Coordinates of C-alpha atoms in Angstrom, one line a residue:
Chain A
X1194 CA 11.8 30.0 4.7
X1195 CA 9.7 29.3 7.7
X1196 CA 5.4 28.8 7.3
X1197 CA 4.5 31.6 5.0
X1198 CA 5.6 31.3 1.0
X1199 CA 7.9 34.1 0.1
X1200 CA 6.5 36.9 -2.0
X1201 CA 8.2 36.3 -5.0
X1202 CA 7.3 32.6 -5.3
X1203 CA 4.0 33.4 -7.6
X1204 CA 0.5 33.8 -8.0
X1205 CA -1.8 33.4 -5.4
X1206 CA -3.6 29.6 -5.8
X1207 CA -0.4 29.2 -7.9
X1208 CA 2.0 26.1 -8.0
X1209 CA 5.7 25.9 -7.4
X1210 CA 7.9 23.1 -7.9
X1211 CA 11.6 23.9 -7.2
X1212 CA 14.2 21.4 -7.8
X1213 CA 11.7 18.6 -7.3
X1214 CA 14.2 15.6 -7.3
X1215 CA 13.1 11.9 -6.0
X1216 CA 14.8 8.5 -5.5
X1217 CA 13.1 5.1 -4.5
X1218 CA 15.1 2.8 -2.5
X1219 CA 15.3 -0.4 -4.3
X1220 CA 17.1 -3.6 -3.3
X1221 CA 20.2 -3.0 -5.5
X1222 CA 20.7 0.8 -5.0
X1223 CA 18.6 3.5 -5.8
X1224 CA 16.3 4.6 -9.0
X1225 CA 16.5 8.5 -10.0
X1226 CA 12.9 8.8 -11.2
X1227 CA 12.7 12.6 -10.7
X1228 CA 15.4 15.2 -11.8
X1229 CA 15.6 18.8 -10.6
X1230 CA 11.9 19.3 -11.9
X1231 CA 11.0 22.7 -11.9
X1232 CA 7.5 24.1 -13.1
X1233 CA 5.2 26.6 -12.5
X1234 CA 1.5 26.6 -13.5
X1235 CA -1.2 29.6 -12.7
X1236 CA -4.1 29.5 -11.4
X1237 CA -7.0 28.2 -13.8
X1238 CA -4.1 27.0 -16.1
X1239 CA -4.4 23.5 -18.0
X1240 CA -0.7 22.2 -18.3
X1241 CA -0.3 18.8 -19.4
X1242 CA 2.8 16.6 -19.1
X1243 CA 4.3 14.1 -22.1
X1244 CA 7.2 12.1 -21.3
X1245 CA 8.4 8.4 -22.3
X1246 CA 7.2 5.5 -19.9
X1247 CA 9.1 5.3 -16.7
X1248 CA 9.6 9.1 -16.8
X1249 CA 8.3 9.4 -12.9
X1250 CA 5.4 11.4 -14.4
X1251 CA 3.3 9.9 -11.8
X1252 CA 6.1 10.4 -9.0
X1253 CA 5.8 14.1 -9.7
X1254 CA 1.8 13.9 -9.4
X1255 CA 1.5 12.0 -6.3
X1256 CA 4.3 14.8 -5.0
X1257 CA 2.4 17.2 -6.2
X1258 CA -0.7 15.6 -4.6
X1259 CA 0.8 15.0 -1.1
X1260 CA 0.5 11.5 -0.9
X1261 CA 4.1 11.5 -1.6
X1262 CA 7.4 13.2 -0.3
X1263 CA 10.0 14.2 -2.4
X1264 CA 14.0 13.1 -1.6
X1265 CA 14.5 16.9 -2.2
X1266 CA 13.0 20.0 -3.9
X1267 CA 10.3 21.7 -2.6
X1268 CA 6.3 21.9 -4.0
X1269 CA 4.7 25.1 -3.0
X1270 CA 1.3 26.8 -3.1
X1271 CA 1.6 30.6 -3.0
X1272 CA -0.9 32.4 -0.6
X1273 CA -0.5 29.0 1.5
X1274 CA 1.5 27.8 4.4
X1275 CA 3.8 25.3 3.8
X1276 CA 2.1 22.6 6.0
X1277 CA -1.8 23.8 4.9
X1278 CA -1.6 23.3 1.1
X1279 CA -5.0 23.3 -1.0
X1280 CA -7.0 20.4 -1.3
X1281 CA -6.8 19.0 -4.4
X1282 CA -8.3 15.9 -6.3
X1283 CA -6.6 13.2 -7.8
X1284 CA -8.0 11.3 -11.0
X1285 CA -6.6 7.8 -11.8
X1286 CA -6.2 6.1 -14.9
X1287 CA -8.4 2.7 -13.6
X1288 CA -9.7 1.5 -10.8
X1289 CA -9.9 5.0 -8.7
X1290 CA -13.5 4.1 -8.4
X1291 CA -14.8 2.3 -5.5
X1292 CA -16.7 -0.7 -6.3
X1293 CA -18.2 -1.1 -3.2
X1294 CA -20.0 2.2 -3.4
X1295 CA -22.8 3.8 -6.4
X1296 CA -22.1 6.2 -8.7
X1297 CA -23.8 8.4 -6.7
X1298 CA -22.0 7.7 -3.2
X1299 CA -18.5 7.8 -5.7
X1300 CA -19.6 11.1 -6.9
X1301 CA -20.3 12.8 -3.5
X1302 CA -16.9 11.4 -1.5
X1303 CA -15.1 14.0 -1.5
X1304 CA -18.1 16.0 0.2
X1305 CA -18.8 13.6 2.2
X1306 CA -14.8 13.5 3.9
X1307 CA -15.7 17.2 4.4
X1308 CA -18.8 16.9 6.4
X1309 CA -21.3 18.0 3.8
X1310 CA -24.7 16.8 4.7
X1311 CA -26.1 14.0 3.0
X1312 CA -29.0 15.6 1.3
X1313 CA -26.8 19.0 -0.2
X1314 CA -24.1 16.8 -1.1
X1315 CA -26.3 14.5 -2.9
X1316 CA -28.3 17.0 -4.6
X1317 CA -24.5 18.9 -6.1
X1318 CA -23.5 15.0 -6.8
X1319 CA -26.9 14.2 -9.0
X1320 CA -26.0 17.5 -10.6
X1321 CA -22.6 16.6 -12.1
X1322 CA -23.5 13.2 -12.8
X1323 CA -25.9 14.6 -15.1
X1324 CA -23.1 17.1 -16.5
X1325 CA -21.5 13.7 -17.2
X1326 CA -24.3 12.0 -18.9
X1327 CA -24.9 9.0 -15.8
X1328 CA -28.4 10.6 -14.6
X1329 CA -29.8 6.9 -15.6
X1330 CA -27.0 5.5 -13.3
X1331 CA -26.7 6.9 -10.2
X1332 CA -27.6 4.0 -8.3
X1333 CA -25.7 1.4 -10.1
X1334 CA -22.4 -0.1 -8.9
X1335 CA -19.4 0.9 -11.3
X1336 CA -19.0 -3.1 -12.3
X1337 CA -22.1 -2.4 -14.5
X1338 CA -20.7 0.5 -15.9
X1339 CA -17.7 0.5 -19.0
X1340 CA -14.3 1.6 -18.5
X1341 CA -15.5 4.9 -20.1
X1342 CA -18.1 5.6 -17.7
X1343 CA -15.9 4.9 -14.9
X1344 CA -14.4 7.7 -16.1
X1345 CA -16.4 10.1 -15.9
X1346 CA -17.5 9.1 -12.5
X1347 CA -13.8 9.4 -11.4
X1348 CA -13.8 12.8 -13.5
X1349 CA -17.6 13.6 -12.0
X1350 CA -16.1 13.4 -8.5
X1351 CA -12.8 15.6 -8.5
X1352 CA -15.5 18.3 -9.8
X1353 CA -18.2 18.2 -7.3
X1354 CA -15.3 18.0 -4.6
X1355 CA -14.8 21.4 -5.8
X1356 CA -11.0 21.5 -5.2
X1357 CA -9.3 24.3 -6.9
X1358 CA -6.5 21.8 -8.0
X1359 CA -7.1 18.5 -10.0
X1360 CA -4.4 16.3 -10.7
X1361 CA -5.2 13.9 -13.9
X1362 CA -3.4 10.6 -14.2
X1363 CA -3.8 9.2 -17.9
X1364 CA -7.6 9.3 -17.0
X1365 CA -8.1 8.2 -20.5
X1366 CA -5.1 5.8 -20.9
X1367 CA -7.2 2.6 -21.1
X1368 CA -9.7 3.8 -23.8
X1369 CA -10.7 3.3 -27.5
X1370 CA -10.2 6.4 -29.7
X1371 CA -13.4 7.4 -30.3
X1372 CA -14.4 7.3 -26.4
X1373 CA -11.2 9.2 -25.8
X1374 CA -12.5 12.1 -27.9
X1375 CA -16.0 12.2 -26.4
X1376 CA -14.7 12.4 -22.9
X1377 CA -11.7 15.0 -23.7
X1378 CA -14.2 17.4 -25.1
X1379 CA -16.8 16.6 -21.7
X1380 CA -13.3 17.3 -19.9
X1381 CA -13.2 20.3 -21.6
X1382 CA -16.7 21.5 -21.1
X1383 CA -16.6 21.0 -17.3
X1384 CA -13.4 22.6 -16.9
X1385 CA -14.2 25.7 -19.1
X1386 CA -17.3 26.0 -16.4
X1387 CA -15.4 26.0 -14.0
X1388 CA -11.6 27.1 -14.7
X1389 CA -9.6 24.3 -12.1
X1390 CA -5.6 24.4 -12.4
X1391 CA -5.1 21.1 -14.2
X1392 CA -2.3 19.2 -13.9
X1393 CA -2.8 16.2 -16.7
X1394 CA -0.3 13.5 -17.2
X1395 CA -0.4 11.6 -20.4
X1396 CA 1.9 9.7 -23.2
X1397 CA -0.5 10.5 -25.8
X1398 CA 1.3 14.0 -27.7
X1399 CA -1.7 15.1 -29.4
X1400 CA -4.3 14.5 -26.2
X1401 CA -1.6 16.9 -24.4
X1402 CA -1.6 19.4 -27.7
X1403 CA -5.3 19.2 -27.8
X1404 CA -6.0 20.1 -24.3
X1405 CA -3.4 22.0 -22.7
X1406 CA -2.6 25.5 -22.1
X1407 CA 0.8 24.6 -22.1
X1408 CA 2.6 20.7 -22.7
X1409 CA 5.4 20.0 -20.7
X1410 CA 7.8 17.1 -22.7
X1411 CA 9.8 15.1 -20.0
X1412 CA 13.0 13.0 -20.4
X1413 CA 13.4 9.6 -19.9
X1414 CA 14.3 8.0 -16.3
X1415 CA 15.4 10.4 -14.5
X1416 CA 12.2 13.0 -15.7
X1417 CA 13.2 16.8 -16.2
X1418 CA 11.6 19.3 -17.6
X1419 CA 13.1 19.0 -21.3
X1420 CA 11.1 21.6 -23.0
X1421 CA 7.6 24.0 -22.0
X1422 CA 5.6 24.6 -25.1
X1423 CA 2.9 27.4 -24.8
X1424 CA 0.2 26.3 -27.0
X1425 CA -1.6 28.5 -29.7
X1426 CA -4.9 27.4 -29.9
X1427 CA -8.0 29.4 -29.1
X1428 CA -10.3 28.6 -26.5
X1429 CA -12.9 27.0 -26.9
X1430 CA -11.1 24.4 -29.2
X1431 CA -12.9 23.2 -32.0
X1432 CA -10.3 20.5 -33.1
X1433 CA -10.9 18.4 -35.8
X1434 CA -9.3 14.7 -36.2
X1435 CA -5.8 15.5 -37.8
X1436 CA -6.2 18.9 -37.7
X1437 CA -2.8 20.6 -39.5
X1438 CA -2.1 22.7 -37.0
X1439 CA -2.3 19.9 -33.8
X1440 CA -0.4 17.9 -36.4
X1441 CA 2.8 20.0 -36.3
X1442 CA 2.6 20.7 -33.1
X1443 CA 2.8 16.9 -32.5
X1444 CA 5.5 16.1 -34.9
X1445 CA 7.8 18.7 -32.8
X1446 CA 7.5 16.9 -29.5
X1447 CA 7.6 13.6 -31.3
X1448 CA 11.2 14.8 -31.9
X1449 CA 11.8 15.6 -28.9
X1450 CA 10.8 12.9 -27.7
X1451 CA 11.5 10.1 -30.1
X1452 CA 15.2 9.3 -29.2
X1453 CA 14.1 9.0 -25.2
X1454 CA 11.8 6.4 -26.3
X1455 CA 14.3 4.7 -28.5
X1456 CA 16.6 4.4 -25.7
X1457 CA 14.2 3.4 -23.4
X1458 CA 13.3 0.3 -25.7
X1459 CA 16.7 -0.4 -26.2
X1460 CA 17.5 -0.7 -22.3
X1461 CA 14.7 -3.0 -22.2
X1462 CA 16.1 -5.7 -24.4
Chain B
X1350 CA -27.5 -23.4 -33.9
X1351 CA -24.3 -25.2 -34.6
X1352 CA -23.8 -25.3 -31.1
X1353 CA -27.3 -26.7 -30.3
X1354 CA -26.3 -29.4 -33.4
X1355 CA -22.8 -30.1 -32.6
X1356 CA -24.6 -31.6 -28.6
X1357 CA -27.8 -33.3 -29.4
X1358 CA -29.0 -34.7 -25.6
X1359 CA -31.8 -37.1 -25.0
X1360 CA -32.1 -35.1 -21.9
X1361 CA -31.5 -31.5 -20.4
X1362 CA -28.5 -31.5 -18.9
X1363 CA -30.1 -30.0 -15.9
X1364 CA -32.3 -32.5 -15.0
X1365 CA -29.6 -35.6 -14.8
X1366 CA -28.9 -35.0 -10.9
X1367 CA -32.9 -35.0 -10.3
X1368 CA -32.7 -38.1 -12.3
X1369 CA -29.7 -39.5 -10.6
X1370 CA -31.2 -39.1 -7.4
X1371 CA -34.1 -41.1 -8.2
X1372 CA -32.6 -44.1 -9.6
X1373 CA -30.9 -43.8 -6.9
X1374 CA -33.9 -43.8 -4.2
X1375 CA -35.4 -46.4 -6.2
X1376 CA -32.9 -49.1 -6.2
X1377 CA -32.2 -48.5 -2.5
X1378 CA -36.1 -48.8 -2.3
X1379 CA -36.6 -51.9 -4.1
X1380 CA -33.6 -53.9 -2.7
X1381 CA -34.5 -53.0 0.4
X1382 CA -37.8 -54.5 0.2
X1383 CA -36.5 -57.6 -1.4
X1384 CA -34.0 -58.4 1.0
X1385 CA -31.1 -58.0 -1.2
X1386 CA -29.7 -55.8 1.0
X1387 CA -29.1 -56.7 5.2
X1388 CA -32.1 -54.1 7.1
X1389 CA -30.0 -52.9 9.7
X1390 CA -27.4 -51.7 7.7
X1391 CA -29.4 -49.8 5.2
X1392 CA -33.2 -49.6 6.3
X1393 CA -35.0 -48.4 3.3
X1394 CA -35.9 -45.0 2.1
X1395 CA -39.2 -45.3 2.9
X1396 CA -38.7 -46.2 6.4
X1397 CA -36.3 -43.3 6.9
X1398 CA -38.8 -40.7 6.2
X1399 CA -41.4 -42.3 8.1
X1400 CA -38.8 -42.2 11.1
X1401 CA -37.9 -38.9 10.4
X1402 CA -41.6 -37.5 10.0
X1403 CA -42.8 -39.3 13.8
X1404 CA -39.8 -37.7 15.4
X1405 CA -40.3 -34.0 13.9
X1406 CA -44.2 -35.1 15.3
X1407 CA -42.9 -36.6 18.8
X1408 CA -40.9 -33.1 19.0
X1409 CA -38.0 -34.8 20.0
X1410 CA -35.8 -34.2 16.9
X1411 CA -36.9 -30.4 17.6
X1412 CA -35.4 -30.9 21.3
X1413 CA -32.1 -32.4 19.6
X1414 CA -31.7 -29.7 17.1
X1415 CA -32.9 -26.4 19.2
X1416 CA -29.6 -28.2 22.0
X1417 CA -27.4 -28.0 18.7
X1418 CA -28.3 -24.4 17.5
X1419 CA -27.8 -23.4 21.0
X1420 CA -24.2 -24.2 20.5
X1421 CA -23.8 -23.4 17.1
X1422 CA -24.9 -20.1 17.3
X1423 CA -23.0 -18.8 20.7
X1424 CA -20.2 -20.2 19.3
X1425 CA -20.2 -18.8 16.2
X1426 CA -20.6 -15.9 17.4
X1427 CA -18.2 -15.5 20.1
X1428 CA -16.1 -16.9 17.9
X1429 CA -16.4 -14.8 14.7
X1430 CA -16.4 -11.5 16.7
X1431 CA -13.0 -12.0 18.2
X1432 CA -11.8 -13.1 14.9
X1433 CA -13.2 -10.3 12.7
X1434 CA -11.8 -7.5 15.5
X1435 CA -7.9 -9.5 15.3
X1436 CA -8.6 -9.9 11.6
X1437 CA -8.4 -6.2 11.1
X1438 CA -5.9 -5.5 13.3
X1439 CA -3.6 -8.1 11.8
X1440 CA -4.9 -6.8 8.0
X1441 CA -4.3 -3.1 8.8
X1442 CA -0.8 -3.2 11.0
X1443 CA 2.3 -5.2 9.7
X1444 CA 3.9 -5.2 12.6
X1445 CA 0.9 -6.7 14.3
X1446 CA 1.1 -9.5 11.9
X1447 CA 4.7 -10.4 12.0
X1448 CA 3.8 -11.0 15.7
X1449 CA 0.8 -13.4 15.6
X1450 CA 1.6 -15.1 12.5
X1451 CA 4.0 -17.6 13.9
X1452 CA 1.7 -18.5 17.0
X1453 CA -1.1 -18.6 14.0
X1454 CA 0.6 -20.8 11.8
X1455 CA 1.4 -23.4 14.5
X1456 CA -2.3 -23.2 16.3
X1457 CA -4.5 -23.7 13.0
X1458 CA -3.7 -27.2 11.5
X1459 CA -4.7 -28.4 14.7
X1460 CA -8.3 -29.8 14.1
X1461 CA -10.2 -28.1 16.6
X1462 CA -12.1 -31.0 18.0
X1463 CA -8.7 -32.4 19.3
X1464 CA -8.7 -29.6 22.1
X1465 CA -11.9 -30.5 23.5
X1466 CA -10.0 -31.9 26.3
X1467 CA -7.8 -30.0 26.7
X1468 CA -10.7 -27.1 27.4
X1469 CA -12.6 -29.7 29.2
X1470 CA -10.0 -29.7 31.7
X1471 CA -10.4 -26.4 31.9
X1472 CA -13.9 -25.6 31.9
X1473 CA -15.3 -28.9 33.1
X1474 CA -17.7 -31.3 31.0
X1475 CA -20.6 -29.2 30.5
X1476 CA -22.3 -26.8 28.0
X1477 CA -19.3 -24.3 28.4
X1478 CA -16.8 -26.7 27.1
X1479 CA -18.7 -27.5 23.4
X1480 CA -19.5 -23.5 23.1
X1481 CA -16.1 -23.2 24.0
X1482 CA -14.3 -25.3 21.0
X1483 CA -17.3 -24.3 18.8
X1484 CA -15.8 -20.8 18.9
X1485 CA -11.9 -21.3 18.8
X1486 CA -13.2 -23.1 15.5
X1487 CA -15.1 -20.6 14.4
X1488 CA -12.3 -18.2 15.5
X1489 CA -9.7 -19.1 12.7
X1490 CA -11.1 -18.8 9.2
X1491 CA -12.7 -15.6 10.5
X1492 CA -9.6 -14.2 11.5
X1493 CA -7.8 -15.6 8.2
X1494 CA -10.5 -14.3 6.0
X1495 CA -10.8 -10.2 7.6
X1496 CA -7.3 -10.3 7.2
X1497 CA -6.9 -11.4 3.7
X1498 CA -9.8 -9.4 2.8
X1499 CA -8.2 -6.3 3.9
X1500 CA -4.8 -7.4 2.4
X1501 CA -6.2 -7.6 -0.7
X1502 CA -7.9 -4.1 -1.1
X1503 CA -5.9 -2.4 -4.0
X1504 CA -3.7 0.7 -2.1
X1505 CA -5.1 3.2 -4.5
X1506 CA -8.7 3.0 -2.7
X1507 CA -6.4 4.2 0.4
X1508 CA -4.8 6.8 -1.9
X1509 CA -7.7 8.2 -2.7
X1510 CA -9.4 8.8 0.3
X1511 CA -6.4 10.0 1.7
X1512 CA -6.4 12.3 -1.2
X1513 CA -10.1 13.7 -0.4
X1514 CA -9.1 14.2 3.1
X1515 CA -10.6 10.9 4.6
X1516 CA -10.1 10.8 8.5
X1517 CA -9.2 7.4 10.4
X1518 CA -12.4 6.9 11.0
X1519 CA -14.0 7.3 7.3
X1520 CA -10.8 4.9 6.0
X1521 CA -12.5 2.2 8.1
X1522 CA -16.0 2.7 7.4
X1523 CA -15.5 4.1 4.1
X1524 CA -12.7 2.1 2.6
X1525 CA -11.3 -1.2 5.2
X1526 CA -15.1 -2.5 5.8
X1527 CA -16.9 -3.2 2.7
X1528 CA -13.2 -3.3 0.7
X1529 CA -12.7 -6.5 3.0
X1530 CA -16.5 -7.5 3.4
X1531 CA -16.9 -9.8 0.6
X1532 CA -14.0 -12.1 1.8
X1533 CA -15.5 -11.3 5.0
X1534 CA -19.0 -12.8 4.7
X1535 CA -17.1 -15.9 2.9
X1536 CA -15.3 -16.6 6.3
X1537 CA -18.4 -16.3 7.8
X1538 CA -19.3 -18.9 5.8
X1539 CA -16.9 -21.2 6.5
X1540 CA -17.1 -20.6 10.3
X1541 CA -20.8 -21.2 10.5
X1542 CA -19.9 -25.0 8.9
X1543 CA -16.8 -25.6 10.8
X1544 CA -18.6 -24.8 13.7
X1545 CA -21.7 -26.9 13.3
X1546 CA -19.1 -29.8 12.4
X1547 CA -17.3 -29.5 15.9
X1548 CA -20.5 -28.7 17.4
X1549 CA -21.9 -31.9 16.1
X1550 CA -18.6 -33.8 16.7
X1551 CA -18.6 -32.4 20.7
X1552 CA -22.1 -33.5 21.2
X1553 CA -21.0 -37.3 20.2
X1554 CA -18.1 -37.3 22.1
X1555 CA -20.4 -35.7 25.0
X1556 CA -23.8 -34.5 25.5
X1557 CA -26.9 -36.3 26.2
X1558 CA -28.9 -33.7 23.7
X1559 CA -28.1 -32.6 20.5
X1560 CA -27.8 -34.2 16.9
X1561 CA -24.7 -35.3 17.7
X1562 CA -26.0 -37.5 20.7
X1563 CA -29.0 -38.3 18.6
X1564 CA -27.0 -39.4 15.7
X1565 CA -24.6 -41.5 18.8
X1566 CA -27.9 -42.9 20.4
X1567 CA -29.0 -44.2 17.5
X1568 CA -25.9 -46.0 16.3
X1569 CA -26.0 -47.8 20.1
X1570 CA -29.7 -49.0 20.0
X1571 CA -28.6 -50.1 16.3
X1572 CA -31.4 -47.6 15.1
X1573 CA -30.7 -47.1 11.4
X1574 CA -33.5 -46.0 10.4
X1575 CA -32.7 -42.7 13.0
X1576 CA -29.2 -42.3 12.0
X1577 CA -30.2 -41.9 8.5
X1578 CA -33.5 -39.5 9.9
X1579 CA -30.5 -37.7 11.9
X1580 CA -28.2 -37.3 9.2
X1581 CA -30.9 -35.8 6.9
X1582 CA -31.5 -33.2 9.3
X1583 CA -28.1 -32.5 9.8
X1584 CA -27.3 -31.8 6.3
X1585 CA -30.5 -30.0 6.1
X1586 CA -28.9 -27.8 8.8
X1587 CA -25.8 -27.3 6.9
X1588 CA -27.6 -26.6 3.8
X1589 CA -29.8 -24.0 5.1
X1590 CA -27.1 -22.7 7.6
X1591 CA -24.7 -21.6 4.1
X1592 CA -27.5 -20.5 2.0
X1593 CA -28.6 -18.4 4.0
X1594 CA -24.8 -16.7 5.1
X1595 CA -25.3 -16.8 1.4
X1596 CA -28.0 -14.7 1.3
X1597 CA -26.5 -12.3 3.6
X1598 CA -23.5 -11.7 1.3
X1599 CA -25.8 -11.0 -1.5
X1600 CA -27.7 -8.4 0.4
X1601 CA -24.8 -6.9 2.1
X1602 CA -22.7 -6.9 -0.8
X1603 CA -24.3 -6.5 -3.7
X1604 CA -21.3 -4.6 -6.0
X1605 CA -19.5 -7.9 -5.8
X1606 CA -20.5 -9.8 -9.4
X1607 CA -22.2 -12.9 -8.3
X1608 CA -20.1 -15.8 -8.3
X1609 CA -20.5 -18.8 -10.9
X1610 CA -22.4 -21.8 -9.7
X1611 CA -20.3 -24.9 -9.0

């Protein structure tokens, strides 16, 4: 188990969770967020994760991420060393925007932390910001913008960083419906452009059913993998609002989930 | 339109300082000149512009304030400077902090003019003494400001330019800099005017040029007319001194919403 990834572990540009298990230290005892989490998701895969509040569905992203260690388990990367793991990028629910930079110098950051010169990495920027529909906006500050097209600058930027991993953290949690819809389908659209392994956490079922490969449903505190559900629907997804098919799909997990949230409610009061 | 019914004015509300102001001026004026009020406490407005035009003329108020600017800026600056590099390394290392804050805590109440001779004793009655407690002033709400600035820069900005691979280097430039450059500028602010009011309060307790000895002179040849001239100038300082720090934190930081008017 030294530097290179054993050669049963996967796919190249794969990733591995084994026994992902995490604990944070708090001042009377410890909190299980994580439980024995294991997943695997391919290479140009969309898998998203449902699971109650407080399931450590973030924990598991920021583990996956690197910004976090985990108290055990292991997260791998086939075809990579252990200590040399793709880059990936990381989108926020709010406020993953800087404020003290434009859209445009937002956009290009994760070219510019890689030494790509200004005028190339401001030319690939001004290209997906017009994917995203902010061509008009490139030099505003993201205080003028709404939340949605915050969004999509947050969205704009994990693109044009062109990692082959993006990590989604309710990007759309703090939207209206309608907006919600508009900027799944533009997720959709980039990502069917260019095929990313996407890792996107939500608590909305039928945003999971609608635009995931496969949805993960999560337990409650500790989070474990409760159930992986492959979904059925073609690519590319032409889903209308309350779509039969999305509907019973969503009713399933529901049950899954339903008596994780009921307990979870009940704890709190 | 309700609105507009529900406050009928007899005047903009905008114009009542201007207004103010002038009654103001005007009773001062005209008891002035009738003698209601005793000429060498409170000259008359009149009078104190006319004082205040022949000594811009004479040059002499120009002498007074290019000797205070001369302290005010050196010490702001070598003040400021020390104060924004500490600030950041208190705001970025915790262990840092928990070291200085105790010594902080007990060196800031003290009003900064009180140590003037204590430094005196140490540098000697002279220019370096003034500059001297102008910058320890100015030294304090620069340091107090970088670091709360930094402190209050939301950890995900640090998450995600960890995530895209920032080095050391970019964090600083990229993230600790302009995250903390609002609060920044705004204890610039407040060390430019606590450092013109020691500045000003040094120059009474010693200097033979400045405002601060002008405003002093004044009062001992029982010049009132001057002292008011002096005090105009003074504020006029102050007033042009914070708008345009003011200025500087509009240009330099232009994503931060402009605050409300008080």
């Amino acid at each position: 188990m030294s530097g290179t990834p054993p050669a049963t572990a996967g796919t190249q540009g794969a990733l591995v969770c084994e026994a992902v298990s995490h604990k944070y230290d708090k001042d009377d005892g410890e909190l299980a967020a994580l439980a024995d989490v294991d997943l695997q998701v391919q290479p140009g895969e969309f898998v998203s994760i449902v699971g109650p509040s407080g399931c450590g569905k973030t924990t598991l992203l920021k583990i996956i991420a690197g910004l976090m260690t985990p108290s055990s388990g292991n997260v791998s990367f086939p075809g990579h060393a252990q200590d040399d793991p793709p880059r990936n990028g990381l989108v926020f629910q709010e406020h993953g925007v800087f404020p003290w930079m434009t859209v445009l110098d937002n956009v290009a950051f994760g070219l510019e932390m890689r030494q790509v010169p200004r005028v190339e990495r401001q030319q690939r920027a001004a290209e997906f910001i017009e994917r995203v529909g902010l061509q008009e906006f490139g030099s505003s500050y993201p205080h003028q913008l709404s939340v949605g097209m915050r969004q999509r600058v947050g969205i704009a930027r994990a693109f044009v960083a062109d990692v082959p991993i993006l990590l989604m953290d309710e990007p759309f949690g703090s939207l209206d419906a309608q907006t919600k819809i508009v900027l799944q389908e533009e997720l959709l659209r980039l990502w069917s452009h260019d095929r990313k392994l996407v890792v996107y956490v939500t608590h909305d079922i039928e945003e999971a059913v609608r635009l995931g490969d496969r949805v993960l449903v999560m337990s409650g505190r500790p989070g474990r993998i409760r159930e992986d559900i492959t979904v059925p629907f073609e690519r590319p997804r032409q889903l209308g609002r309350g779509d039969p098919a999305v509907s019973e799909l969503v009713w399933h997990i529901w049950d899954l989930l339903r008596d994780d949230v009921r307990s979870g409610l009940s704890l709190r009061d | 339109m309700s609105r507009r019914e529900s406050n009928r004015q007899v005047v903009d509300s905008r114009w009542i300082p201007a207004i103010v102001v002038s009654i103001a001026l005007v009773s001062w004026e005209g008891s002035a000149r009738l003698g209601a009020l005793p000429g060498f406490l409170f000259s008359s407005p009149t009078i104190v512009i006319s004082t205040l035009v022949q000594s811009l003329a004479s040059g002499e108020m120009f002498r007074h304030i290019a000797a205070t600017l001369l302290r005010v800026i050196p010490g702001l600056l070598l003040g400021a400077i020390p104060g924004f590099a500490l600030g950041i390394g208190m705001g970025l290392s915790p262990q840092l902090r928990r070291g200085l804050d105790p010594l902080l805590a007990a060196v800031h109440p003290i009003p900064k003019i009180a140590i003037l001779p204590l430094v005196m004793i140490f540098l000697g009655v002279g220019e370096a003494s003034r500059i001297a407690v102008a910058s320890v002033a100015a030294f304090f709400p620069m340091l107090i400001n970088t670091m709360a600035g930094i402190r209050q820069i939301d950890p995900i900005y640090f998450q995600v330019a960890e995530n895209y691979g920032a080095s050391r280097l970019k964090l600083l430039t990229r993230v600790v800099l302009p995250g903390s450059l609002p609060l920044v500028l705004s204890g610039l602010r407040l060390a430019a005017n606590v450092t013109l009011l020691v500045t000003i309060s040094a120059e009474i307790v010693m200097a033979d040029v400045g405002l601060g000895s002008f405003v002093w002179l004044a009062w001992e040849t029982l010049r009132v007319e001057l002292l008011y001239a002096t005090l105009i100038v003074i504020s006029t300082l102050g007033i042009t001194l914070t708008a345009s720090l003011r200025f500087l934190q509009s240009a330099l930081a232009p994503w931060e919403v402009a605050e409300p008017r008080r």
